[in-house]
Coordinates of N, CA and C in Angstrom, one line a residue:
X1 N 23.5 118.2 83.6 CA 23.7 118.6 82.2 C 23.3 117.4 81.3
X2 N 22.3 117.7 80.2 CA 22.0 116.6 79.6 C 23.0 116.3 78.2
X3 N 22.5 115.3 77.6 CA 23.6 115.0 76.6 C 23.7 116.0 75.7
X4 N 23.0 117.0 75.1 CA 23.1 117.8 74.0 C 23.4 119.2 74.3
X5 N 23.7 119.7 75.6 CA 23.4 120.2 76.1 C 24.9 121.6 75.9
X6 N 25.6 121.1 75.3 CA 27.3 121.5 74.7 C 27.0 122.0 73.7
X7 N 25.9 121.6 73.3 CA 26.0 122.3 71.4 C 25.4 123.5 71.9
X8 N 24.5 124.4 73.2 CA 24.5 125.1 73.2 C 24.8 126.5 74.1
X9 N 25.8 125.7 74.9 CA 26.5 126.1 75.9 C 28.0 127.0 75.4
X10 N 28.0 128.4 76.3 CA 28.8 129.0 76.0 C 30.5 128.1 76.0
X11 N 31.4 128.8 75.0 CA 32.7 128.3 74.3 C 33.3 128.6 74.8
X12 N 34.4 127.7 76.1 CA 35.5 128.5 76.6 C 36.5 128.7 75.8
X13 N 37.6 129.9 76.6 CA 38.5 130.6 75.8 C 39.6 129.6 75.4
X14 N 39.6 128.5 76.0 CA 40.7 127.6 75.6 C 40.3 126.6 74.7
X15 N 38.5 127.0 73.8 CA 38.2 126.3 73.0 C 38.4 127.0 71.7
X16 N 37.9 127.9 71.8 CA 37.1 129.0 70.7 C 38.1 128.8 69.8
X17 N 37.7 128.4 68.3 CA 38.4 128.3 66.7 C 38.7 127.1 66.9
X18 N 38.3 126.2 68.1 CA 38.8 125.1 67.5 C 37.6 123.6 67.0
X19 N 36.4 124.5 67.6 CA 35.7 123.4 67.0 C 35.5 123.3 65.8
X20 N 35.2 123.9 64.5 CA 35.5 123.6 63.3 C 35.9 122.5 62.3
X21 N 34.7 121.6 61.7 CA 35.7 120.9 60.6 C 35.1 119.6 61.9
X22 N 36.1 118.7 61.5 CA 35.6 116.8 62.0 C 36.1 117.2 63.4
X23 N 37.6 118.0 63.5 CA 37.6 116.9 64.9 C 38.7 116.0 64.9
X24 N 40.1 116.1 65.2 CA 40.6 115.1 65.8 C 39.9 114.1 66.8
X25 N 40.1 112.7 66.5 CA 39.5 111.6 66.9 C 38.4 111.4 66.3
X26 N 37.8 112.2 65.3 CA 36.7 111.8 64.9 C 36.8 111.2 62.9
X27 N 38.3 110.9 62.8 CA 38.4 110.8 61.2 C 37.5 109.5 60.7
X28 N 37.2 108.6 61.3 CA 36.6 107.3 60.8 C 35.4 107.6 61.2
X29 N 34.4 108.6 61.7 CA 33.3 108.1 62.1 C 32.5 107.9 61.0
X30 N 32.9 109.2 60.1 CA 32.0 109.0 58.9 C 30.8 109.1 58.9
X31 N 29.7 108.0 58.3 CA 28.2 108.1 58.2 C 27.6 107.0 59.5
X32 N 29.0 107.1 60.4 CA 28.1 106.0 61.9 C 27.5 107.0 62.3
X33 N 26.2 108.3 62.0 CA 26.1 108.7 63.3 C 24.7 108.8 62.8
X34 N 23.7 109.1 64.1 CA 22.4 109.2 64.0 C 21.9 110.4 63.3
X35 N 21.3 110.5 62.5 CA 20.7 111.5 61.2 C 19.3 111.6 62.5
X36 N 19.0 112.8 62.8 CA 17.8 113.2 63.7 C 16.0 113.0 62.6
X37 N 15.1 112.7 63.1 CA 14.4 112.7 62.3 C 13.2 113.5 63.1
X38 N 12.7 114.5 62.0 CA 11.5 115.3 62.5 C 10.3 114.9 62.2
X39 N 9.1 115.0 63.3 CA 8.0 114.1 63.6 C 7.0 115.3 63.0
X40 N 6.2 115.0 62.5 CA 4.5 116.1 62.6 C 3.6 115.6 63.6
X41 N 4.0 116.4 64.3 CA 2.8 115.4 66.1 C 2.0 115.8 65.7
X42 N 0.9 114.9 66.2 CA -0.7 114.1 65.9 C -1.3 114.8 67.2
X43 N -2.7 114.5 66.7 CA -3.2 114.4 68.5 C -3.0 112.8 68.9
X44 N -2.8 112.3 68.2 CA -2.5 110.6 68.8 C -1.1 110.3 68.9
X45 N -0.3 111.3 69.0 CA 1.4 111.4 69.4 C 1.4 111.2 70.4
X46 N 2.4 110.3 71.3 CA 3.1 110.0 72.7 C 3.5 111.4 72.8
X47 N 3.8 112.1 72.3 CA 4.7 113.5 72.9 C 4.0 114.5 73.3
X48 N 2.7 114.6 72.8 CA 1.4 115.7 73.0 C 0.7 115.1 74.4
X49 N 0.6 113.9 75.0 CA 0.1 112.9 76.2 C 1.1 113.2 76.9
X50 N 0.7 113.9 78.1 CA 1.3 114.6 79.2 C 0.9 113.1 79.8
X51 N 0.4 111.9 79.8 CA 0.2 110.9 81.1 C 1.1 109.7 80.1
X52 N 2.1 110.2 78.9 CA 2.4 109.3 78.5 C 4.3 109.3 78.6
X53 N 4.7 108.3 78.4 CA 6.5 108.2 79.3 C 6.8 109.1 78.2
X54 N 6.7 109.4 77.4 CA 7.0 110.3 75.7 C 6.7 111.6 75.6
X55 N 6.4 112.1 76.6 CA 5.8 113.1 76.5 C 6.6 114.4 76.8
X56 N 6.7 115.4 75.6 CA 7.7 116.2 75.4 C 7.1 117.7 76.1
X57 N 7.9 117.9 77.2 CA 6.9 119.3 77.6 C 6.9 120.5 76.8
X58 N 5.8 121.1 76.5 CA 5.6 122.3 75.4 C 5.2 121.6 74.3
X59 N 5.4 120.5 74.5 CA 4.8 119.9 72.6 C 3.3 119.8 72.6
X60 N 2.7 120.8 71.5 CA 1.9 120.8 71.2 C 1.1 120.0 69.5
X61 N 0.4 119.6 69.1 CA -0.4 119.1 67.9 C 0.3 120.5 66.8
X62 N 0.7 119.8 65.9 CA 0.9 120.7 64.9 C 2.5 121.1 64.7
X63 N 3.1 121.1 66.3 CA 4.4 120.6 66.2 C 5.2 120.2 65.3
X64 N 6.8 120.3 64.9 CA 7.4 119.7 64.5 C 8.6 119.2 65.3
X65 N 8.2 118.4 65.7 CA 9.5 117.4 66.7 C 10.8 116.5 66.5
X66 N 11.8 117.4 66.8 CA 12.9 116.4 66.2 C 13.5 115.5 67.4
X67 N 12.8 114.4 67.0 CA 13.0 113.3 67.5 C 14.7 112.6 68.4
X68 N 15.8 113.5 68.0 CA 17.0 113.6 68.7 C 17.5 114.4 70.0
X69 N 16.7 115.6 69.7 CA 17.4 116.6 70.5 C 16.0 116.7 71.5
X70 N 14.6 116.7 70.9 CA 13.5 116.5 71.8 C 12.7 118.1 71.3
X71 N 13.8 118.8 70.8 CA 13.1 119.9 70.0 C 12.3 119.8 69.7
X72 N 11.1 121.2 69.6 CA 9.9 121.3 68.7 C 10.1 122.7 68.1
X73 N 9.5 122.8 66.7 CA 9.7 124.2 66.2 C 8.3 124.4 65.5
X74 N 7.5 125.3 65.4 CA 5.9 126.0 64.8 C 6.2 125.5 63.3
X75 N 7.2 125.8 63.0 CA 7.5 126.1 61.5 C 9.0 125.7 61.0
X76 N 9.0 125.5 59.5 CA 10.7 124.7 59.3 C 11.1 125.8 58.0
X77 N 11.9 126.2 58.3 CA 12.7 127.2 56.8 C 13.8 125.9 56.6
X78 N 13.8 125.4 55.4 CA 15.0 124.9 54.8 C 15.0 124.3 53.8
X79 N 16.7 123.9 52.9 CA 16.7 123.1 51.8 C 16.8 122.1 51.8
X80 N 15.9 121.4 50.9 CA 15.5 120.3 50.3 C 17.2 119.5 49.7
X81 N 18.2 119.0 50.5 CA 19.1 117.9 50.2 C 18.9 116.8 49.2
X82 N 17.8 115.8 49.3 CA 18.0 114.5 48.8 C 16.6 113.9 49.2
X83 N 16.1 113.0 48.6 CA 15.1 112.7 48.7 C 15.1 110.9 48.4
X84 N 14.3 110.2 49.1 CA 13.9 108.9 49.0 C 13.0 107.9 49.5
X85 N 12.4 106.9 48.8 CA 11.4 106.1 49.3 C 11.8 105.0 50.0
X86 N 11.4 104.7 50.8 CA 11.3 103.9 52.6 C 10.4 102.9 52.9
X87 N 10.4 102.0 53.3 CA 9.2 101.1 53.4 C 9.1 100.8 54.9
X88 N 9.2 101.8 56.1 CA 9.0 101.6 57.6 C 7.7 101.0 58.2
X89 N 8.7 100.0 59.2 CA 7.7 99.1 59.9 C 7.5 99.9 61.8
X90 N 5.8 99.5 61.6 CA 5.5 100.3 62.4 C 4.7 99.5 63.6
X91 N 5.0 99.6 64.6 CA 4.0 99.0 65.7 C 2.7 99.1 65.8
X92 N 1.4 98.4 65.5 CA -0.1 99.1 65.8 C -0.2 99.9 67.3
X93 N -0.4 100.9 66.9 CA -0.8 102.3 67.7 C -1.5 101.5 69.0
X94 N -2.3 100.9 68.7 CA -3.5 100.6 70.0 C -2.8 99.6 70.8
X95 N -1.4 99.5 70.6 CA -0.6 98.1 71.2 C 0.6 98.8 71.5
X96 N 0.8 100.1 71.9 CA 1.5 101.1 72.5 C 2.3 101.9 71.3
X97 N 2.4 101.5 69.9 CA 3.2 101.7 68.8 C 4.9 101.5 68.9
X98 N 5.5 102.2 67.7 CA 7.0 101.6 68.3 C 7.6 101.6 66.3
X99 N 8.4 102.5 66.3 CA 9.2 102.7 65.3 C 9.9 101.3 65.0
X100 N 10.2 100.5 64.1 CA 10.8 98.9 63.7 C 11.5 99.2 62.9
X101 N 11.8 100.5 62.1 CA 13.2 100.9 61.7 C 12.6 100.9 60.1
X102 N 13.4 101.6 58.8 CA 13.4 101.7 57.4 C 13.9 101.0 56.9
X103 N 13.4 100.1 55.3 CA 14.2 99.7 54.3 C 14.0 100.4 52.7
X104 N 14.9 99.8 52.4 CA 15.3 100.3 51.2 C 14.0 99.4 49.8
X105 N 13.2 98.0 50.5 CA 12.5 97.5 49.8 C 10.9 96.8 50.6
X106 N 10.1 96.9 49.9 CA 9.2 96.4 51.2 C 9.0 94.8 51.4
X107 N 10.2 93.4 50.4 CA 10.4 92.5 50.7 C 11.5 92.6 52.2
X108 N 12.4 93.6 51.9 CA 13.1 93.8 53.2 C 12.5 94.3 54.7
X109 N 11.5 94.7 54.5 CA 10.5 95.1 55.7 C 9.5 94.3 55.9
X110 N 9.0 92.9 55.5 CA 8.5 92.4 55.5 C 9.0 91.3 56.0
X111 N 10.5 91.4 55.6 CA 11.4 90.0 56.6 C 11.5 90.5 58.0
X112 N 11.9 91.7 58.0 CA 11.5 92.4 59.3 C 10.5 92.1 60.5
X113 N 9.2 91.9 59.9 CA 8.2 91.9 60.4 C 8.1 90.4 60.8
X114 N 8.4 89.1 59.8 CA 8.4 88.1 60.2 C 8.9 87.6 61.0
X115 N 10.2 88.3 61.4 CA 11.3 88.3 63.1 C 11.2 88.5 64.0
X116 N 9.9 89.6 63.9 CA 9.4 89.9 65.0 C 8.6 88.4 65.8
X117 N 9.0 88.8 67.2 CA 8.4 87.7 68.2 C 6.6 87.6 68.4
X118 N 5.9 88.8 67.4 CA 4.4 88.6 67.2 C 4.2 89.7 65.9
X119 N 4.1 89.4 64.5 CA 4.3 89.8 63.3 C 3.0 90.1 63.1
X120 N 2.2 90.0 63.8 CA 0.6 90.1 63.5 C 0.8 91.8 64.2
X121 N 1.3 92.3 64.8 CA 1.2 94.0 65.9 C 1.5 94.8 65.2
X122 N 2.6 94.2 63.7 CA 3.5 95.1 63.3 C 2.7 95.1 61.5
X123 N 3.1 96.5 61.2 CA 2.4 96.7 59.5 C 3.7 97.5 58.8
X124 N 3.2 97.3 57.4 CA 4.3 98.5 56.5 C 3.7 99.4 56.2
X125 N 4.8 100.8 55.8 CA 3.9 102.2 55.6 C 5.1 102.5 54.2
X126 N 4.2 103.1 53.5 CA 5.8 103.8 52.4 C 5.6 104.7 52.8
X127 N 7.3 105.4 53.3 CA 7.7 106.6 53.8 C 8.3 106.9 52.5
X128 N 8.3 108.6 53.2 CA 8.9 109.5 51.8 C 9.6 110.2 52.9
X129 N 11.3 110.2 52.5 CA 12.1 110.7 53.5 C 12.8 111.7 52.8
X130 N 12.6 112.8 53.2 CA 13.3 114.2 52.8 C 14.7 114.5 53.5
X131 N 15.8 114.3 53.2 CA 16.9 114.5 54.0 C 17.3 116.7 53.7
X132 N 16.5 117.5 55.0 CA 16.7 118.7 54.8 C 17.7 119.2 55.7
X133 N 18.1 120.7 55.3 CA 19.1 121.2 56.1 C 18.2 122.7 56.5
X134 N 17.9 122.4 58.1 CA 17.2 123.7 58.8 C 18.1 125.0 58.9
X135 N 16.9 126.4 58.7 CA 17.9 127.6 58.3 C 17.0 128.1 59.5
X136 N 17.9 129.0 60.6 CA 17.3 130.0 61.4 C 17.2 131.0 61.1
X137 N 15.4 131.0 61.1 CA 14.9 132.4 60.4 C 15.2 133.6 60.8
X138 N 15.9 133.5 62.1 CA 15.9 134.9 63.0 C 17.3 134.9 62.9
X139 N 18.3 134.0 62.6 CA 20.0 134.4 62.8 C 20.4 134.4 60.9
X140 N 19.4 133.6 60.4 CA 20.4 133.1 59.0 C 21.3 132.0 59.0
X141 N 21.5 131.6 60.3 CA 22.3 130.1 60.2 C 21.6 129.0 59.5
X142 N 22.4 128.2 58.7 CA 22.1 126.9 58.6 C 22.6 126.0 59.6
X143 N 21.2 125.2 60.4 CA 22.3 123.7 61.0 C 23.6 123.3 60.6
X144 N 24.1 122.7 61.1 CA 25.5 122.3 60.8 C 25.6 121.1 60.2
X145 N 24.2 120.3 60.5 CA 24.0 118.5 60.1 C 22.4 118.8 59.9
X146 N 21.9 117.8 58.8 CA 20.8 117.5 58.5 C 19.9 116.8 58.8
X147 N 18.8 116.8 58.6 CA 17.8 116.2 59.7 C 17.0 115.5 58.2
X148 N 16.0 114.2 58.7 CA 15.2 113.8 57.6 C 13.8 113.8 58.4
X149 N 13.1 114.2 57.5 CA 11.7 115.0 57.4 C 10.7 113.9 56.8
X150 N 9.8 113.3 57.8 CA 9.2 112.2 57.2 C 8.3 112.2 56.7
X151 N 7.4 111.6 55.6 CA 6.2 112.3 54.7 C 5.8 110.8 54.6
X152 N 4.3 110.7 55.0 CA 3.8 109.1 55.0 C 2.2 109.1 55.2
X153 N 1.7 108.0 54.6 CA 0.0 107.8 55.3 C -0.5 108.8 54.0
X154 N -1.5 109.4 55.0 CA -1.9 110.8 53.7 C -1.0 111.8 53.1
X155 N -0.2 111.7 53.8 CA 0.8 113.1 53.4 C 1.7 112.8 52.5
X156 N 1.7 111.5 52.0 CA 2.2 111.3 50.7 C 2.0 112.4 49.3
X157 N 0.7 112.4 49.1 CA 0.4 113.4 48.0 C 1.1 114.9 48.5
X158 N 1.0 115.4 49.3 CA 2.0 116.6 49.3 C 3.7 116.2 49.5
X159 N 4.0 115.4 49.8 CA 5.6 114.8 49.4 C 5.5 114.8 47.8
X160 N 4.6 114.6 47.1 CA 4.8 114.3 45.7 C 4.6 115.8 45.1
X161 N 3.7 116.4 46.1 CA 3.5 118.0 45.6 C 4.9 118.1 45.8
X162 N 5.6 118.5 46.5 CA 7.0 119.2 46.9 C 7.8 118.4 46.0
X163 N 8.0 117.5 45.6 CA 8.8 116.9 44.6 C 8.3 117.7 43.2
X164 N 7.5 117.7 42.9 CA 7.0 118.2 41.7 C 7.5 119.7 41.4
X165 N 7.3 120.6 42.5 CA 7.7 121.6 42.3 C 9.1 122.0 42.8
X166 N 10.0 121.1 43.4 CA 11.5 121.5 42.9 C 11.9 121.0 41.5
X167 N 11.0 119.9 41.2 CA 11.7 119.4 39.6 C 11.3 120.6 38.7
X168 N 10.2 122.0 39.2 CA 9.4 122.4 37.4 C 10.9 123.5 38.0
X169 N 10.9 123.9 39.1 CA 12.2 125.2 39.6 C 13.8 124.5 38.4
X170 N 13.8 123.6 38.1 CA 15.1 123.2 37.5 C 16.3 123.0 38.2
X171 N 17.5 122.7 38.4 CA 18.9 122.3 38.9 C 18.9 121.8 40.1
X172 N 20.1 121.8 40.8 CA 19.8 121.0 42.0 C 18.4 121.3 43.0
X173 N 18.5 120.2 43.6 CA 17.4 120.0 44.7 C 17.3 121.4 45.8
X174 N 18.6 121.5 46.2 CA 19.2 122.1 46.9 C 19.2 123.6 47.2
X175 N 18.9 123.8 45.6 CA 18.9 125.5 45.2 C 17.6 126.3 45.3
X176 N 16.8 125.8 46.6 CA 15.4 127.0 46.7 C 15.8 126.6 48.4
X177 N 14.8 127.6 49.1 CA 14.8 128.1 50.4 C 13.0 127.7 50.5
X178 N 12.6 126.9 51.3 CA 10.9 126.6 51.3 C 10.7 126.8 52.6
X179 N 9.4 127.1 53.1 CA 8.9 127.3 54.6 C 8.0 126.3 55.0
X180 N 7.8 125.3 55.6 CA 6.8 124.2 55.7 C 6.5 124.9 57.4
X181 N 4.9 125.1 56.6 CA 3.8 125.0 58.0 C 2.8 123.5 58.3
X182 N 2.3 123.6 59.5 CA 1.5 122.8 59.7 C 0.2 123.4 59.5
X183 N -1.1 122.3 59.2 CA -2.6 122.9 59.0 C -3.3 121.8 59.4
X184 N -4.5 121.7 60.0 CA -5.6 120.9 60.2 C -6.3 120.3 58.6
X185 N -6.3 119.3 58.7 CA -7.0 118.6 57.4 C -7.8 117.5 57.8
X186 N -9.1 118.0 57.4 CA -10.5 116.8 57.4 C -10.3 115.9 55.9
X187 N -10.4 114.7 56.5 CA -10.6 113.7 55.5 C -12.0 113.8 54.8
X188 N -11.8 112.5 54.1 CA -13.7 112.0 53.5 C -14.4 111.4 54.5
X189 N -14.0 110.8 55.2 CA -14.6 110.0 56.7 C -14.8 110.8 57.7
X190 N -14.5 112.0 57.6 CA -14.3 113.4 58.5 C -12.9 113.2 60.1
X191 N -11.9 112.6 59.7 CA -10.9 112.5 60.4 C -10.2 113.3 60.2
X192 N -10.0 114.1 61.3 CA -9.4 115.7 61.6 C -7.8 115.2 61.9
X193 N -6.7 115.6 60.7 CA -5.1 115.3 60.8 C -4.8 116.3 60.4
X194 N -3.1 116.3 60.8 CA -2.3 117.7 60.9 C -1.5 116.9 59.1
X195 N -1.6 118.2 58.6 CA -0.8 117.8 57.3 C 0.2 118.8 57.0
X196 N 1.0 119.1 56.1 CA 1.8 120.5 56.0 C 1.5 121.4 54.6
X197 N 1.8 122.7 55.2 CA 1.8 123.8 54.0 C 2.9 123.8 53.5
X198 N 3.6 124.3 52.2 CA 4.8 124.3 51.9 C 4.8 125.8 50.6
X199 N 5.7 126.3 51.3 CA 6.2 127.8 50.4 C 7.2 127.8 49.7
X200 N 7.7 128.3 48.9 CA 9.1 128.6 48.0 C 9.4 129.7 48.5
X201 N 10.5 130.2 49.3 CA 10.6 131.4 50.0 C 11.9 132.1 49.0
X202 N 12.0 131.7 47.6 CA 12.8 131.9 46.8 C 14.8 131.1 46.5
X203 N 15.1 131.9 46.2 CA 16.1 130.9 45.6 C 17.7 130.7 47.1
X204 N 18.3 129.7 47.0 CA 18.8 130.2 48.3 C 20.5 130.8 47.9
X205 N 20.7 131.1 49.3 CA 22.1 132.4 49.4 C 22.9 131.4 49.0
X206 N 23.5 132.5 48.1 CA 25.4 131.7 48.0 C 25.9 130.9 49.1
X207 N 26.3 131.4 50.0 CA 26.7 130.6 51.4 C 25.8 129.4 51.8
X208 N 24.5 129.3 51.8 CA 23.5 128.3 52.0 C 23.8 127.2 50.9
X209 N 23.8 127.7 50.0 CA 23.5 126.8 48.3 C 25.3 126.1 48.7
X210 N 26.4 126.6 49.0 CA 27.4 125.9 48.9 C 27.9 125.2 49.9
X211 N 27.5 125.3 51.0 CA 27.1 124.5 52.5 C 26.2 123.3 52.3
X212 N 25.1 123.3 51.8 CA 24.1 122.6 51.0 C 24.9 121.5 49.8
X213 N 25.8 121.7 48.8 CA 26.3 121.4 48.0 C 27.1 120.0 48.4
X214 N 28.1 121.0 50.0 CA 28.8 119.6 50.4 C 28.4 119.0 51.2
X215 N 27.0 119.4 51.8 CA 26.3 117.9 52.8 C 25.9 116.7 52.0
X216 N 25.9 117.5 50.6 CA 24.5 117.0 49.4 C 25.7 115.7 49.4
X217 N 27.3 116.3 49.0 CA 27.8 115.2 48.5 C 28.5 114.0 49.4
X218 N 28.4 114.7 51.0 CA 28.7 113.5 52.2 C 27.6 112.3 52.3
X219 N 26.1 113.1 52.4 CA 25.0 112.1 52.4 C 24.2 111.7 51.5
X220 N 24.4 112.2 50.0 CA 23.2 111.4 49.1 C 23.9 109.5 48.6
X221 N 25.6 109.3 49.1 CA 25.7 108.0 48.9 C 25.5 107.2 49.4
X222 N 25.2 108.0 51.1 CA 25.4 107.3 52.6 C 23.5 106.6 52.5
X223 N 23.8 105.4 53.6 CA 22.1 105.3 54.0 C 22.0 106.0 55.1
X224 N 21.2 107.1 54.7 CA 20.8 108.1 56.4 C 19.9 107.7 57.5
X225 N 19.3 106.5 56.9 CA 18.6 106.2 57.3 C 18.1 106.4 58.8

């Protein structure tokens, strides 16, 4: 049985109605717990390299990979929570790569880098980190916990697209339902990358929008990082 492997395994009778809510033993955990983050695999992703230790079976280019559970999904229905800018240090690709973790400033990622035992391997990126809450298209559930959705490199300009167009929608962030696809995108150099499409699939359900409301207010003071 692997570790995650309970969240979707049938509920015995001497459980049922009781998982709900935190959880006896779990009152202090609070914001110690790992926020999952979703990947847009590359063709230069460890997860798409079947000869590489990372390599996620079924994951295909265009993917979206949540980086916790090992999940991949074609496509993402959900609302937009909270949003913020990141200055993550990243390992040079051709030197195996290697996530070095997010700051809040890129003097703070920069000390980062100096720590490192060879600072020359390592670079800074400004991330744009979407903290979203995934809806299943086929049940109507929302996730129960939120995932952050990372937008960097070229894909900046459409993170700023999507920001643009919940601010002209008006009120919370929270209050539309969007569909993000993946699409092939040629550069000016002609370098063929996976970027995303993004839909307004209209305004979201009562139940959603108030579900939404109180993650909005557990994690917009927390670092999700």
């Amino acid at each position: 049985m692997n570790d995650l492997s309970l969240a979707t395994s049938q509920v015995p009778a001497h459980l049922k109605g009781k998982l709900d809510g935190v959880g006896r033993g779990n009152e202090n955990v609070g914001s110690n717990i790992i926020v999952p983050r979703l990947k847009l695999l590359q063709k230069a992703s460890n997860e798409v390299d079947k000869n590489h230790a990372e390599y996620v079976k079924g994951a295909e280019v265009g993917d979206f990979l949540n980086g916790l559970t090992k999940e991949t999904l074609t496509e993402l229905y959900c609302l937009s929570l909270h949003f913020k800018v990141e200055w993550a240090v990243w390992r040079n690709i051709d030197l195996g790569g290697g996530y070095g973790g997010s700051f809040a400033t890129e003097t703070e990622a920069k000390e980062s880098i100096a720590a490192q035992e060879k600072p020359e391997e390592w670079s800074i990126k400004e991330n744009h980190a979407h903290l979203i809450l995934l809806k299943n298209p086929e049940t109507g559930a929302l996730d129960p916990s939120p995932v952050i959705f990372d937008l960097t490199g070229a894909k900046l300009a459409t993170s700023k697209a999507w920001n643009s167009k919940i601010g002209l929608q008006g009120g919370d962030r929270f209050a539309s339902l969007w569909r993000i696809s993946s699409k092939a995108v040629t550069s000016k150099t002609g370098f063929t990358y996976m970027n995303i499409d993004l839909d307004c699939e209209g305004w979201a359900q009562k139940e959603d929008y108030e579900a939404a409301e109180l993650l909005y207010e557990q994690y917009a003071q927390t670092s999700y990082s």
